PDB file of C-alpha atoms in Angstrom:
ATOM      1  CA  MET G  16      -8.055 -44.749  -6.702  1.00  0.00           C
ATOM      2  CA  PHE G  17      -8.477 -47.850  -4.545  1.00  0.00           C
ATOM      3  CA  SER G  18     -11.522 -48.955  -2.614  1.00  0.00           C
ATOM      4  CA  LYS G  19     -11.450 -49.033   1.175  1.00  0.00           C
ATOM      5  CA  LYS G  20     -11.213 -52.839   1.147  1.00  0.00           C
ATOM      6  CA  ILE G  21      -8.234 -52.876  -1.227  1.00  0.00           C
ATOM      7  CA  LYS G  22      -6.474 -50.223   0.843  1.00  0.00           C
ATOM      8  CA  GLY G  23      -6.996 -52.392   3.902  1.00  0.00           C
ATOM      9  CA  TYR G  24      -5.382 -55.457   2.324  1.00  0.00           C
ATOM     10  CA  LEU G  25      -2.492 -53.404   0.931  1.00  0.00           C
ATOM     11  CA  SER G  26      -1.918 -51.814   4.344  1.00  0.00           C
ATOM     12  CA  LEU G  27      -1.887 -55.282   5.908  1.00  0.00           C
ATOM     13  CA  ILE G  28       0.807 -56.415   3.460  1.00  0.00           C
ATOM     14  CA  SER G  29       2.727 -53.218   4.256  1.00  0.00           C
ATOM     15  CA  ALA G  30       2.518 -53.928   8.000  1.00  0.00           C
ATOM     16  CA  ILE G  31       3.735 -57.497   7.506  1.00  0.00           C
ATOM     17  CA  LEU G  32       6.730 -56.364   5.447  1.00  0.00           C
ATOM     18  CA  ILE G  33       7.907 -53.507   7.666  1.00  0.00           C
ATOM     19  CA  ASN G  34       7.509 -55.533  10.874  1.00  0.00           C
ATOM     20  CA  PHE G  35       9.343 -58.468   9.332  1.00  0.00           C
ATOM     21  CA  ILE G  36      12.331 -56.199   8.716  1.00  0.00           C
ATOM     22  CA  ASN G  37      12.166 -54.467  12.101  1.00  0.00           C
ATOM     23  CA  GLY G  38      11.845 -57.773  13.933  1.00  0.00           C
ATOM     24  CA  ASN G  39      15.510 -58.323  13.117  1.00  0.00           C
ATOM     25  CA  LEU G  40      16.163 -56.112  16.153  1.00  0.00           C
ATOM     26  CA  PHE G  41      16.197 -59.274  18.278  1.00  0.00           C
ATOM     27  CA  SER G  42      18.692 -61.248  16.204  1.00  0.00           C
ATOM     28  CA  PHE G  43      21.730 -59.212  17.278  1.00  0.00           C
ATOM     29  CA  PRO G  44      22.616 -61.352  20.361  1.00  0.00           C
ATOM     30  CA  SER G  45      23.165 -64.392  18.136  1.00  0.00           C
ATOM     31  CA  LEU G  46      25.572 -62.386  15.926  1.00  0.00           C
ATOM     32  CA  ILE G  47      27.730 -61.076  18.769  1.00  0.00           C
ATOM     33  CA  PRO G  48      30.401 -63.844  18.498  1.00  0.00           C
ATOM     34  CA  TYR G  49      30.979 -62.884  14.836  1.00  0.00           C
ATOM     35  CA  TYR G  50      30.860 -59.186  15.614  1.00  0.00           C
ATOM     36  CA  GLN G  51      33.334 -59.562  18.472  1.00  0.00           C
ATOM     37  CA  SER G  52      35.807 -61.337  16.173  1.00  0.00           C
ATOM     38  CA  TYR G  53      35.372 -58.684  13.481  1.00  0.00           C
ATOM     39  CA  LEU G  54      36.100 -55.869  15.952  1.00  0.00           C
ATOM     40  CA  PHE G  55      39.121 -57.778  17.257  1.00  0.00           C
ATOM     41  CA  TYR G  56      40.753 -57.756  13.826  1.00  0.00           C
ATOM     42  CA  GLU G  57      39.666 -54.174  13.090  1.00  0.00           C
ATOM     43  CA  TYR G  58      41.417 -52.989  16.265  1.00  0.00           C
ATOM     44  CA  GLY G  59      44.661 -54.679  15.180  1.00  0.00           C
ATOM     45  CA  ASN G  60      44.255 -57.960  17.068  1.00  0.00           C
ATOM     46  CA  GLN G  61      43.252 -56.173  20.272  1.00  0.00           C
ATOM     47  CA  GLU G  62      40.092 -56.625  22.326  1.00  0.00           C
ATOM     48  CA  LYS G  63      39.149 -53.009  23.022  1.00  0.00           C
ATOM     49  CA  ILE G  64      35.402 -53.689  23.405  1.00  0.00           C
ATOM     50  CA  SER G  65      34.551 -56.365  25.930  1.00  0.00           C
ATOM     51  CA  LEU G  66      31.943 -59.043  25.362  1.00  0.00           C
ATOM     52  CA  MET G  67      29.760 -57.601  28.139  1.00  0.00           C
ATOM     53  CA  LYS G  68      29.666 -54.202  26.415  1.00  0.00           C
ATOM     54  CA  LEU G  69      28.546 -55.847  23.193  1.00  0.00           C
ATOM     55  CA  TYR G  70      25.793 -57.700  25.011  1.00  0.00           C
ATOM     56  CA  PHE G  71      24.639 -54.404  26.500  1.00  0.00           C
ATOM     57  CA  ILE G  72      23.885 -52.957  23.040  1.00  0.00           C
ATOM     58  CA  ALA G  73      20.816 -55.123  22.351  1.00  0.00           C
ATOM     59  CA  PRO G  74      18.876 -54.272  25.560  1.00  0.00           C
ATOM     60  CA  VAL G  75      19.387 -50.555  24.878  1.00  0.00           C
ATOM     61  CA  GLY G  76      17.730 -50.872  21.465  1.00  0.00           C
ATOM     62  CA  ILE G  77      14.913 -52.945  22.959  1.00  0.00           C
ATOM     63  CA  PHE G  78      14.407 -50.342  25.696  1.00  0.00           C
ATOM     64  CA  VAL G  79      14.047 -47.594  23.075  1.00  0.00           C
ATOM     65  CA  GLN G  80      11.490 -49.713  21.245  1.00  0.00           C
ATOM     66  CA  ASN G  81       9.365 -50.238  24.353  1.00  0.00           C
ATOM     67  CA  ALA G  82       9.769 -46.813  25.934  1.00  0.00           C
ATOM     68  CA  PHE G  83       8.799 -44.663  22.936  1.00  0.00           C
ATOM     69  CA  ILE G  84       5.813 -46.597  21.602  1.00  0.00           C
ATOM     70  CA  SER G  85       3.360 -44.324  23.453  1.00  0.00           C
ATOM     71  CA  PHE G  86       4.965 -41.162  22.066  1.00  0.00           C
ATOM     72  CA  ILE G  87       4.939 -42.594  18.547  1.00  0.00           C
ATOM     73  CA  GLY G  88       1.195 -43.123  18.974  1.00  0.00           C
ATOM     74  CA  LEU G  89       0.778 -39.370  19.453  1.00  0.00           C
ATOM     75  CA  VAL G  90       2.910 -38.565  16.408  1.00  0.00           C
ATOM     76  CA  ASP G  91       0.944 -41.102  14.356  1.00  0.00           C
ATOM     77  CA  LYS G  92      -2.205 -38.997  14.651  1.00  0.00           C
ATOM     78  CA  LYS G  93      -0.385 -35.972  13.260  1.00  0.00           C
ATOM     79  CA  ILE G  94       1.602 -37.344  10.317  1.00  0.00           C
ATOM     80  CA  GLY G  95       0.052 -40.710   9.455  1.00  0.00           C
ATOM     81  CA  VAL G  96       1.387 -44.249   9.223  1.00  0.00           C
ATOM     82  CA  ARG G  97       3.009 -43.919   5.788  1.00  0.00           C
ATOM     83  CA  ILE G  98       5.361 -41.171   6.966  1.00  0.00           C
ATOM     84  CA  LEU G  99       6.298 -43.311   9.966  1.00  0.00           C
ATOM     85  CA  VAL G 100       7.108 -46.236   7.673  1.00  0.00           C
ATOM     86  CA  ILE G 101       9.376 -43.959   5.628  1.00  0.00           C
ATOM     87  CA  LEU G 102      11.068 -42.625   8.786  1.00  0.00           C
ATOM     88  CA  SER G 103      11.460 -46.187  10.047  1.00  0.00           C
ATOM     89  CA  THR G 104      13.202 -47.227   6.833  1.00  0.00           C
ATOM     90  CA  ILE G 105      15.526 -44.215   6.955  1.00  0.00           C
ATOM     91  CA  ALA G 106      16.421 -44.886  10.619  1.00  0.00           C
ATOM     92  CA  LEU G 107      17.101 -48.548   9.852  1.00  0.00           C
ATOM     93  CA  PHE G 108      19.287 -47.604   6.890  1.00  0.00           C
ATOM     94  CA  LEU G 109      21.334 -45.143   8.975  1.00  0.00           C
ATOM     95  CA  SER G 110      21.660 -47.709  11.764  1.00  0.00           C
ATOM     96  CA  ASN G 111      23.197 -50.283   9.451  1.00  0.00           C
ATOM     97  CA  VAL G 112      25.438 -47.743   7.715  1.00  0.00           C
ATOM     98  CA  ILE G 113      26.897 -46.732  11.095  1.00  0.00           C
ATOM     99  CA  MET G 114      27.431 -50.361  12.075  1.00  0.00           C
ATOM    100  CA  TYR G 115      29.085 -51.084   8.707  1.00  0.00           C
ATOM    101  CA  PHE G 116      31.550 -48.192   8.720  1.00  0.00           C
ATOM    102  CA  SER G 117      32.221 -47.509  12.408  1.00  0.00           C
ATOM    103  CA  ILE G 118      33.964 -49.506  15.113  1.00  0.00           C
ATOM    104  CA  GLU G 119      33.591 -46.906  17.881  1.00  0.00           C
ATOM    105  CA  TYR G 120      31.504 -48.293  20.730  1.00  0.00           C
ATOM    106  CA  TYR G 121      29.282 -45.268  21.331  1.00  0.00           C
ATOM    107  CA  LEU G 122      28.478 -44.987  17.643  1.00  0.00           C
ATOM    108  CA  LEU G 123      27.580 -48.674  17.646  1.00  0.00           C
ATOM    109  CA  LEU G 124      25.340 -48.014  20.632  1.00  0.00           C
ATOM    110  CA  PHE G 125      23.727 -45.098  18.804  1.00  0.00           C
ATOM    111  CA  SER G 126      23.161 -47.275  15.731  1.00  0.00           C
ATOM    112  CA  TYR G 127      21.129 -49.722  17.799  1.00  0.00           C
ATOM    113  CA  ILE G 128      19.163 -46.856  19.365  1.00  0.00           C
ATOM    114  CA  LEU G 129      18.199 -45.906  15.813  1.00  0.00           C
ATOM    115  CA  PHE G 130      17.230 -49.530  15.189  1.00  0.00           C
ATOM    116  CA  GLY G 131      15.020 -49.417  18.290  1.00  0.00           C
ATOM    117  CA  PHE G 132      13.359 -46.231  17.043  1.00  0.00           C
ATOM    118  CA  SER G 133      12.816 -47.835  13.651  1.00  0.00           C
ATOM    119  CA  SER G 134      11.089 -50.784  15.289  1.00  0.00           C
ATOM    120  CA  CYS G 135       8.855 -48.825  17.677  1.00  0.00           C
ATOM    121  CA  SER G 136       7.728 -46.337  15.015  1.00  0.00           C
ATOM    122  CA  THR G 137       5.814 -49.010  13.078  1.00  0.00           C
ATOM    123  CA  TYR G 138       5.205 -51.828  15.573  1.00  0.00           C
ATOM    124  CA  TYR G 139       1.821 -50.725  16.954  1.00  0.00           C
ATOM    125  CA  THR G 140       1.001 -47.909  14.541  1.00  0.00           C
ATOM    126  CA  SER G 141       0.797 -50.256  11.556  1.00  0.00           C
ATOM    127  CA  LEU G 142      -1.209 -52.725  13.654  1.00  0.00           C
ATOM    128  CA  ARG G 143      -3.677 -50.078  14.801  1.00  0.00           C
ATOM    129  CA  ASN G 144      -4.053 -48.807  11.262  1.00  0.00           C
ATOM    130  CA  CYS G 145      -4.993 -52.321  10.083  1.00  0.00           C
ATOM    131  CA  TRP G 146      -7.422 -52.706  12.982  1.00  0.00           C
ATOM    132  CA  LYS G 147      -9.359 -49.723  11.639  1.00  0.00           C
ATOM    133  CA  TYR G 148      -9.668 -51.376   8.250  1.00  0.00           C
ATOM    134  CA  PHE G 149     -10.707 -54.731   9.754  1.00  0.00           C
ATOM    135  CA  PRO G 150     -12.533 -53.885  13.028  1.00  0.00           C
ATOM    136  CA  ASN G 151     -14.169 -57.326  13.216  1.00  0.00           C
ATOM    137  CA  ARG G 152     -10.921 -59.272  12.680  1.00  0.00           C
ATOM    138  CA  LYS G 153      -8.556 -57.682  15.164  1.00  0.00           C
ATOM    139  CA  ASP G 154      -7.403 -61.033  16.592  1.00  0.00           C
ATOM    140  CA  LEU G 155      -6.508 -62.405  13.174  1.00  0.00           C
ATOM    141  CA  ILE G 156      -4.782 -59.191  12.098  1.00  0.00           C
ATOM    142  CA  SER G 157      -2.780 -59.077  15.347  1.00  0.00           C
ATOM    143  CA  GLY G 158      -1.684 -62.694  14.944  1.00  0.00           C
ATOM    144  CA  ILE G 159      -0.505 -62.150  11.357  1.00  0.00           C
ATOM    145  CA  ILE G 160       1.463 -58.978  12.073  1.00  0.00           C
ATOM    146  CA  PHE G 161       3.001 -60.197  15.339  1.00  0.00           C
ATOM    147  CA  SER G 162       3.998 -63.448  13.648  1.00  0.00           C
ATOM    148  CA  SER G 163       5.880 -61.570  10.938  1.00  0.00           C
ATOM    149  CA  PHE G 164       7.732 -59.592  13.618  1.00  0.00           C
ATOM    150  CA  GLY G 165       8.485 -62.673  15.704  1.00  0.00           C
ATOM    151  CA  LEU G 166       9.660 -64.893  12.857  1.00  0.00           C
ATOM    152  CA  SER G 167      11.974 -62.199  11.516  1.00  0.00           C
ATOM    153  CA  SER G 168      14.791 -62.646  14.033  1.00  0.00           C
ATOM    154  CA  PHE G 169      14.691 -66.429  13.687  1.00  0.00           C
ATOM    155  CA  ALA G 170      14.804 -66.187   9.880  1.00  0.00           C
ATOM    156  CA  PHE G 171      17.580 -63.575   9.736  1.00  0.00           C
ATOM    157  CA  THR G 172      19.663 -65.437  12.320  1.00  0.00           C
ATOM    158  CA  SER G 173      19.583 -68.511  10.094  1.00  0.00           C
ATOM    159  CA  ILE G 174      20.378 -66.415   7.013  1.00  0.00           C
ATOM    160  CA  ALA G 175      23.305 -64.805   8.847  1.00  0.00           C
ATOM    161  CA  ASP G 176      24.707 -68.246   9.696  1.00  0.00           C
ATOM    162  CA  LEU G 177      24.508 -69.262   6.027  1.00  0.00           C
ATOM    163  CA  ILE G 178      26.288 -66.105   4.880  1.00  0.00           C
ATOM    164  CA  ILE G 179      28.917 -65.748   7.605  1.00  0.00           C
ATOM    165  CA  ASN G 180      29.714 -69.322   8.558  1.00  0.00           C
ATOM    166  CA  PRO G 181      27.944 -71.815   6.254  1.00  0.00           C
ATOM    167  CA  ASP G 182      30.290 -74.680   7.173  1.00  0.00           C
ATOM    168  CA  ASN G 183      29.904 -74.068  10.930  1.00  0.00           C
ATOM    169  CA  ILE G 184      33.672 -73.743  11.389  1.00  0.00           C
ATOM    170  CA  PRO G 185      34.560 -73.341  15.097  1.00  0.00           C
ATOM    171  CA  LYS G 186      36.606 -70.514  16.574  1.00  0.00           C
ATOM    172  CA  GLU G 187      40.363 -70.462  16.463  1.00  0.00           C
ATOM    173  CA  GLY G 188      40.839 -70.056  20.177  1.00  0.00           C
ATOM    174  CA  LYS G 189      38.713 -67.114  21.339  1.00  0.00           C
ATOM    175  CA  TYR G 190      37.844 -65.702  17.929  1.00  0.00           C
ATOM    176  CA  TYR G 191      36.740 -66.793  14.486  1.00  0.00           C
ATOM    177  CA  SER G 192      39.167 -66.637  11.603  1.00  0.00           C
ATOM    178  CA  LYS G 193      39.604 -63.309   9.853  1.00  0.00           C
ATOM    179  CA  GLN G 194      37.894 -64.609   6.709  1.00  0.00           C
ATOM    180  CA  ILE G 195      34.763 -65.644   8.599  1.00  0.00           C
ATOM    181  CA  SER G 196      34.695 -62.514  10.754  1.00  0.00           C
ATOM    182  CA  TYR G 197      34.709 -60.117   7.807  1.00  0.00           C
ATOM    183  CA  ARG G 198      31.703 -61.865   6.302  1.00  0.00           C
ATOM    184  CA  PHE G 199      29.747 -60.081   9.013  1.00  0.00           C
ATOM    185  CA  LEU G 200      30.025 -56.951   6.852  1.00  0.00           C
ATOM    186  CA  LYS G 201      28.647 -58.883   3.891  1.00  0.00           C
ATOM    187  CA  TYR G 202      25.606 -59.843   5.939  1.00  0.00           C
ATOM    188  CA  ILE G 203      25.071 -56.227   7.065  1.00  0.00           C
ATOM    189  CA  LYS G 204      25.272 -55.065   3.451  1.00  0.00           C
ATOM    190  CA  ILE G 205      22.752 -57.670   2.243  1.00  0.00           C
ATOM    191  CA  PHE G 206      20.351 -56.949   5.097  1.00  0.00           C
ATOM    192  CA  THR G 207      20.573 -53.180   4.491  1.00  0.00           C
ATOM    193  CA  ILE G 208      19.711 -53.578   0.815  1.00  0.00           C
ATOM    194  CA  CYS G 209      16.789 -55.860   1.663  1.00  0.00           C
ATOM    195  CA  ALA G 210      15.580 -53.459   4.363  1.00  0.00           C
ATOM    196  CA  VAL G 211      15.595 -50.436   2.033  1.00  0.00           C
ATOM    197  CA  ILE G 212      13.787 -52.298  -0.763  1.00  0.00           C
ATOM    198  CA  ILE G 213      11.170 -53.822   1.529  1.00  0.00           C
ATOM    199  CA  GLY G 214      10.756 -50.519   3.398  1.00  0.00           C
ATOM    200  CA  ALA G 215      10.152 -48.680   0.108  1.00  0.00           C
ATOM    201  CA  ILE G 216       7.565 -51.263  -0.971  1.00  0.00           C
ATOM    202  CA  SER G 217       5.907 -51.075   2.439  1.00  0.00           C
ATOM    203  CA  SER G 218       5.642 -47.275   2.300  1.00  0.00           C
ATOM    204  CA  ILE G 219       4.016 -47.454  -1.136  1.00  0.00           C
ATOM    205  CA  LEU G 220       1.469 -50.056  -0.036  1.00  0.00           C
ATOM    206  CA  CYS G 221       0.572 -48.288   3.224  1.00  0.00           C
ATOM    207  CA  PHE G 222      -2.609 -46.217   3.389  1.00  0.00           C
ATOM    208  CA  THR G 223      -3.475 -44.334   6.567  1.00  0.00           C
ATOM    209  CA  TYR G 224      -7.079 -45.062   7.512  1.00  0.00           C
ATOM    210  CA  GLU G 225      -9.459 -42.155   7.002  1.00  0.00           C
ATOM    211  CA  ASP G 226     -12.819 -42.153   8.753  1.00  0.00           C
ATOM    212  CA  GLU G 227     -15.446 -40.953   6.281  1.00  0.00           C
ATOM    213  CA  ASN G 228     -17.811 -39.914   9.079  1.00  0.00           C
ATOM    214  CA  GLN G 229     -15.030 -37.953  10.753  1.00  0.00           C
ATOM    215  CA  ASN G 230     -14.248 -36.147   7.497  1.00  0.00           C
ATOM    216  CA  GLN G 231     -17.913 -35.216   7.115  1.00  0.00           C
ATOM    217  CA  ASN G 232     -17.975 -33.836  10.649  1.00  0.00           C
ATOM    218  CA  ASN G 233     -14.876 -31.774   9.922  1.00  0.00           C
ATOM    219  CA  ASN G 234     -16.506 -30.309   6.825  1.00  0.00           C
ATOM    220  CA  ASN G 235     -19.533 -29.277   8.890  1.00  0.00           C
ATOM    221  CA  LYS G 236     -17.482 -27.908  11.778  1.00  0.00           C
ATOM    222  CA  VAL G 237     -18.962 -24.907  13.584  1.00  0.00           C
ATOM    223  CA  THR G 238     -16.780 -21.811  13.711  1.00  0.00           C
ATOM    224  CA  LEU G 239     -16.222 -20.659  17.280  1.00  0.00           C
ATOM    225  CA  ASN G 240     -14.468 -17.627  18.723  1.00  0.00           C
ATOM    226  CA  ASP G 241     -10.693 -17.702  19.322  1.00  0.00           C
ATOM    227  CA  SER G 242     -10.930 -18.105  23.073  1.00  0.00           C
ATOM    228  CA  ILE G 243     -12.838 -21.388  22.743  1.00  0.00           C
ATOM    229  CA  ILE G 244     -10.678 -22.771  19.944  1.00  0.00           C
ATOM    230  CA  SER G 245      -7.444 -22.184  21.885  1.00  0.00           C
ATOM    231  CA  ASN G 246      -8.795 -24.251  24.785  1.00  0.00           C
ATOM    232  CA  SER G 247      -8.348 -27.561  22.846  1.00  0.00           C
ATOM    233  CA  TYR G 248     -11.602 -28.892  24.341  1.00  0.00           C
ATOM    234  CA  ILE G 249     -15.001 -28.110  22.869  1.00  0.00           C
ATOM    235  CA  LYS G 250     -17.711 -28.545  25.458  1.00  0.00           C
ATOM    236  CA  SER G 251     -21.008 -30.034  24.365  1.00  0.00           C
ATOM    237  CA  ASP G 252     -23.921 -27.726  23.643  1.00  0.00           C
ATOM    238  CA  GLU G 253     -27.034 -29.744  22.913  1.00  0.00           C
ATOM    239  CA  LYS G 254     -29.061 -26.603  22.245  1.00  0.00           C
ATOM    240  CA  ASN G 255     -26.866 -25.502  19.344  1.00  0.00           C
ATOM    241  CA  ASN G 256     -26.015 -29.086  18.219  1.00  0.00           C
ATOM    242  CA  ILE G 257     -22.256 -28.592  18.386  1.00  0.00           C
ATOM    243  CA  ILE G 258     -20.424 -31.865  17.685  1.00  0.00           C
ATOM    244  CA  ILE G 259     -17.723 -32.828  20.179  1.00  0.00           C
ATOM    245  CA  ASN G 260     -14.468 -33.716  18.465  1.00  0.00           C
ATOM    246  CA  ASN G 261     -11.711 -34.365  21.002  1.00  0.00           C
ATOM    247  CA  GLU G 262      -9.099 -36.165  18.917  1.00  0.00           C
ATOM    248  CA  SER G 263      -6.086 -36.277  21.222  1.00  0.00           C
ATOM    249  CA  THR G 264      -5.041 -36.153  24.857  1.00  0.00           C
ATOM    250  CA  PRO G 265      -2.613 -33.404  25.987  1.00  0.00           C
ATOM    251  CA  LEU G 266       0.925 -34.716  26.406  1.00  0.00           C
ATOM    252  CA  LYS G 267       1.201 -33.747  30.089  1.00  0.00           C
ATOM    253  CA  LYS G 268      -2.084 -35.439  30.954  1.00  0.00           C
ATOM    254  CA  MET G 269      -1.054 -38.574  29.060  1.00  0.00           C
ATOM    255  CA  ILE G 270       2.310 -38.830  30.871  1.00  0.00           C
ATOM    256  CA  LEU G 271       0.654 -38.437  34.279  1.00  0.00           C
ATOM    257  CA  SER G 272      -2.075 -40.971  33.538  1.00  0.00           C
ATOM    258  CA  LEU G 273      -2.166 -44.350  35.260  1.00  0.00           C
ATOM    259  CA  GLU G 274      -2.248 -46.163  31.898  1.00  0.00           C
ATOM    260  CA  PHE G 275       1.019 -44.556  30.794  1.00  0.00           C
ATOM    261  CA  VAL G 276       2.728 -45.464  34.083  1.00  0.00           C
ATOM    262  CA  LYS G 277       1.582 -49.056  33.632  1.00  0.00           C
ATOM    263  CA  CYS G 278       3.066 -49.096  30.114  1.00  0.00           C
ATOM    264  CA  LEU G 279       6.414 -47.836  31.452  1.00  0.00           C
ATOM    265  CA  ILE G 280       6.439 -50.532  34.139  1.00  0.00           C
ATOM    266  CA  ILE G 281       5.700 -53.221  31.546  1.00  0.00           C
ATOM    267  CA  ALA G 282       8.452 -51.853  29.294  1.00  0.00           C
ATOM    268  CA  ALA G 283      10.952 -51.892  32.167  1.00  0.00           C
ATOM    269  CA  CYS G 284      10.005 -55.462  33.094  1.00  0.00           C
ATOM    270  CA  THR G 285      10.354 -56.516  29.467  1.00  0.00           C
ATOM    271  CA  LEU G 286      13.817 -54.964  29.271  1.00  0.00           C
ATOM    272  CA  ALA G 287      14.918 -56.610  32.521  1.00  0.00           C
ATOM    273  CA  PHE G 288      13.612 -59.995  31.397  1.00  0.00           C
ATOM    274  CA  GLY G 289      15.359 -59.769  28.043  1.00  0.00           C
ATOM    275  CA  PHE G 290      18.666 -58.692  29.542  1.00  0.00           C
ATOM    276  CA  LEU G 291      18.477 -61.427  32.198  1.00  0.00           C
ATOM    277  CA  LEU G 292      17.595 -64.075  29.637  1.00  0.00           C
ATOM    278  CA  GLY G 293      20.377 -62.990  27.297  1.00  0.00           C
ATOM    279  CA  ASN G 294      23.014 -63.121  30.016  1.00  0.00           C
ATOM    280  CA  THR G 295      21.644 -66.425  31.311  1.00  0.00           C
ATOM    281  CA  TYR G 296      22.010 -68.226  27.987  1.00  0.00           C
ATOM    282  CA  ARG G 297      25.469 -66.713  27.462  1.00  0.00           C
ATOM    283  CA  ASN G 298      26.715 -67.737  30.903  1.00  0.00           C
ATOM    284  CA  PHE G 299      25.193 -71.200  30.519  1.00  0.00           C
ATOM    285  CA  GLY G 300      27.054 -71.713  27.265  1.00  0.00           C
ATOM    286  CA  ILE G 301      30.368 -70.494  28.676  1.00  0.00           C
ATOM    287  CA  GLU G 302      30.169 -72.510  31.869  1.00  0.00           C
ATOM    288  CA  ASN G 303      29.303 -75.711  30.026  1.00  0.00           C
ATOM    289  CA  GLU G 304      31.902 -75.046  27.309  1.00  0.00           C
ATOM    290  CA  LEU G 305      29.437 -75.563  24.510  1.00  0.00           C
ATOM    291  CA  ASP G 306      30.686 -75.592  20.952  1.00  0.00           C
ATOM    292  CA  GLU G 307      29.552 -72.996  18.439  1.00  0.00           C
ATOM    293  CA  GLY G 308      26.597 -75.110  17.325  1.00  0.00           C
ATOM    294  CA  GLY G 309      25.362 -75.225  20.898  1.00  0.00           C
ATOM    295  CA  MET G 310      25.808 -71.481  21.388  1.00  0.00           C
ATOM    296  CA  HIS G 311      23.894 -70.691  18.211  1.00  0.00           C
ATOM    297  CA  THR G 312      21.094 -73.011  19.282  1.00  0.00           C
ATOM    298  CA  LEU G 313      20.926 -71.223  22.627  1.00  0.00           C
ATOM    299  CA  SER G 314      20.802 -67.829  20.908  1.00  0.00           C
ATOM    300  CA  LYS G 315      17.863 -68.918  18.760  1.00  0.00           C
ATOM    301  CA  VAL G 316      16.054 -70.265  21.813  1.00  0.00           C
ATOM    302  CA  TYR G 317      16.676 -66.921  23.545  1.00  0.00           C
ATOM    303  CA  THR G 318      15.221 -65.080  20.564  1.00  0.00           C
ATOM    304  CA  LEU G 319      12.073 -67.205  20.440  1.00  0.00           C
ATOM    305  CA  LEU G 320      11.520 -67.100  24.218  1.00  0.00           C
ATOM    306  CA  TYR G 321      11.955 -63.356  24.397  1.00  0.00           C
ATOM    307  CA  LEU G 322       9.452 -62.790  21.623  1.00  0.00           C
TER     308      LEU G 322
END
């Protein structure tokens, strides 16, 4: 229906859209003051969930995003990028529904785990898919997609401020007023609708790259006996001109590989840095008794630095 070039451009637009939505994963720390006030009123003017517990939610979602990227890469080869975009949209929808209707801490934690899964399922898979369409422009493609992911949290943080507290009204003591606090639900509702619409558009525009040469090789595949097929590796036989086609690495071998261990170390360092940075900006604001404008500025700086 579409040429390879058109599919490439449509897949690039799809990657930009889905990563723009999933990049909102990093905007949660800036919304915690509103969320804390909302929970305070929902619990009947009682602080049942401490501020530290709320700040712990974001690093958990970020850890899920970093830790499962390698596994998502294996699933990508089996089901394709479009299915992952659909699963990402569903996970993001469920995450926001839980956050909208529930005030139980462990359900809130689970909702952000879903958000982390939503983000990791399309972060590199959509990028790699676009690389295959534009093999000579990988740097440009990476810059475009990463920019959409990075700008998302900054954009949605600003949008949240306009929806929840457009007049920048300060707290009444430790919490915002009840009217301002319940606008947090309005923001969640608006974001959820936007996420579902954009996710649906992204899934329609996404085309998993298909290698024409690989398809031709599959059509000309040599039939071997069952004992060789079950081995997962086809050894080369130059005499009979058997084509080697080793598409994936066994899961156990991948987990034990040095490259995978390096990825886990990087993910752990990223999580530690983000958690440290988030607590640093929070403590700085509290110790210096900054007003709400100052705290929001610090949260945006945290978001940009972490990305």
